[in-house]
Each structure stands twice: as structure tokens, then as C-alpha cells.
Amino acid sequence: MLLAFVLLSNLSGDYPLKGALMIGFGLFISCIGINPMDSVPRFTFGTDQFMLGIEFLPIAMGFFGIRRS
């Protein structure tokens, strides 16, 4: 995991803050849903739609739309 963080920070190149924010936002998105160890909901904000987490395809489409605009 540490090696992945180092790799991502190196991929950001001249913008280390942008890379750190990308890592932090990715970790936040990956924590949404039910904890598999003890079945406690994390970052669901009281909505049932977030109980299963967020699928990859809507996130990828959203980031593609943000990048293109």
C-alpha cells in the first residue's frame, strides 16, 4: 500500500499537492459503504443508496466529464 502511494505521488510530477489530494479523495471514496469486518456503515450520511458503496463506472464517467470541461 505504501508503494502504491509513492507511485501515485510520483505520477503527479510537478504537482505534489494535486497528487496528495487525489490519493486522499480516492481513499475517501473507497471507504463509503459497509465495513466488511464488522458490518458498520461508513460515510453513508444516513442514506440507503450508499450502503453498497459506489460503483466504479459512475465515478469514471463523472471524472471524465470533469476533465473534459
Coordinates of C-alpha atoms in Angstrom, one line a residue:
M1 CA 0.0 0.0 0.0
L2 CA 2.8 2.4 0.8
L3 CA 4.5 1.6 -2.5
A4 CA 1.2 2.5 -4.3
F5 CA 1.1 5.8 -2.5
V6 CA 4.7 6.6 -3.5
L7 CA 3.9 5.6 -7.1
L8 CA 0.9 7.8 -7.2
S9 CA 2.7 10.7 -5.8
N10 CA 5.5 10.3 -8.4
L11 CA 2.9 10.2 -11.2
S12 CA 1.6 13.6 -10.2
G13 CA 5.0 15.1 -11.3
D14 CA 5.4 18.8 -10.6
Y15 CA 2.1 19.0 -8.6
P16 CA 2.6 17.1 -5.4
L17 CA -0.3 18.7 -3.7
K18 CA -2.6 17.6 -6.5
G19 CA -1.3 14.1 -6.1
A20 CA -1.9 14.1 -2.4
L21 CA -5.4 15.3 -2.9
M22 CA -6.0 12.7 -5.5
I23 CA -4.9 10.0 -3.0
G24 CA -7.0 11.4 -0.2
F25 CA -10.1 11.7 -2.3
G26 CA -9.6 8.1 -3.6
L27 CA -9.3 6.8 -0.1
F28 CA -12.4 8.6 1.0
I29 CA -14.4 7.2 -2.0
S30 CA -13.2 3.7 -1.3
C31 CA -14.4 3.9 2.4
I32 CA -18.0 4.6 1.5
G33 CA -20.3 1.6 2.3
I34 CA -20.5 -1.1 4.9
N35 CA -17.3 -2.2 6.6
P36 CA -16.8 -5.9 5.7
M37 CA -15.2 -6.8 9.0
D38 CA -18.0 -5.7 11.4
S39 CA -20.8 -4.6 9.2
V40 CA -20.8 -1.0 10.4
P41 CA -21.8 1.6 7.8
R42 CA -19.1 4.2 6.9
F43 CA -19.7 7.6 5.3
T44 CA -23.2 6.7 4.2
F45 CA -24.6 10.0 5.6
G46 CA -27.9 8.3 6.6
T47 CA -28.9 7.3 3.0
D48 CA -29.5 3.7 1.9
Q49 CA -28.1 4.3 -1.6
F50 CA -24.5 4.4 -0.2
M51 CA -24.8 1.2 1.8
L52 CA -23.3 -0.9 -1.0
G53 CA -20.6 1.6 -1.8
I54 CA -20.1 3.5 -5.1
E55 CA -19.6 1.6 -8.3
F56 CA -16.6 2.3 -10.5
L57 CA -18.4 3.3 -13.7
P58 CA -20.3 6.3 -12.4
I59 CA -17.2 7.7 -10.8
A60 CA -15.2 7.1 -14.0
M61 CA -17.8 8.8 -16.1
G62 CA -18.0 11.8 -13.7
F63 CA -14.2 12.3 -13.7
F64 CA -14.2 12.1 -17.5
G65 CA -16.9 14.7 -17.6
I66 CA -15.0 17.0 -15.2
R67 CA -11.7 16.5 -17.1
R68 CA -13.3 17.3 -20.5
S69 CA -15.0 20.6 -19.4

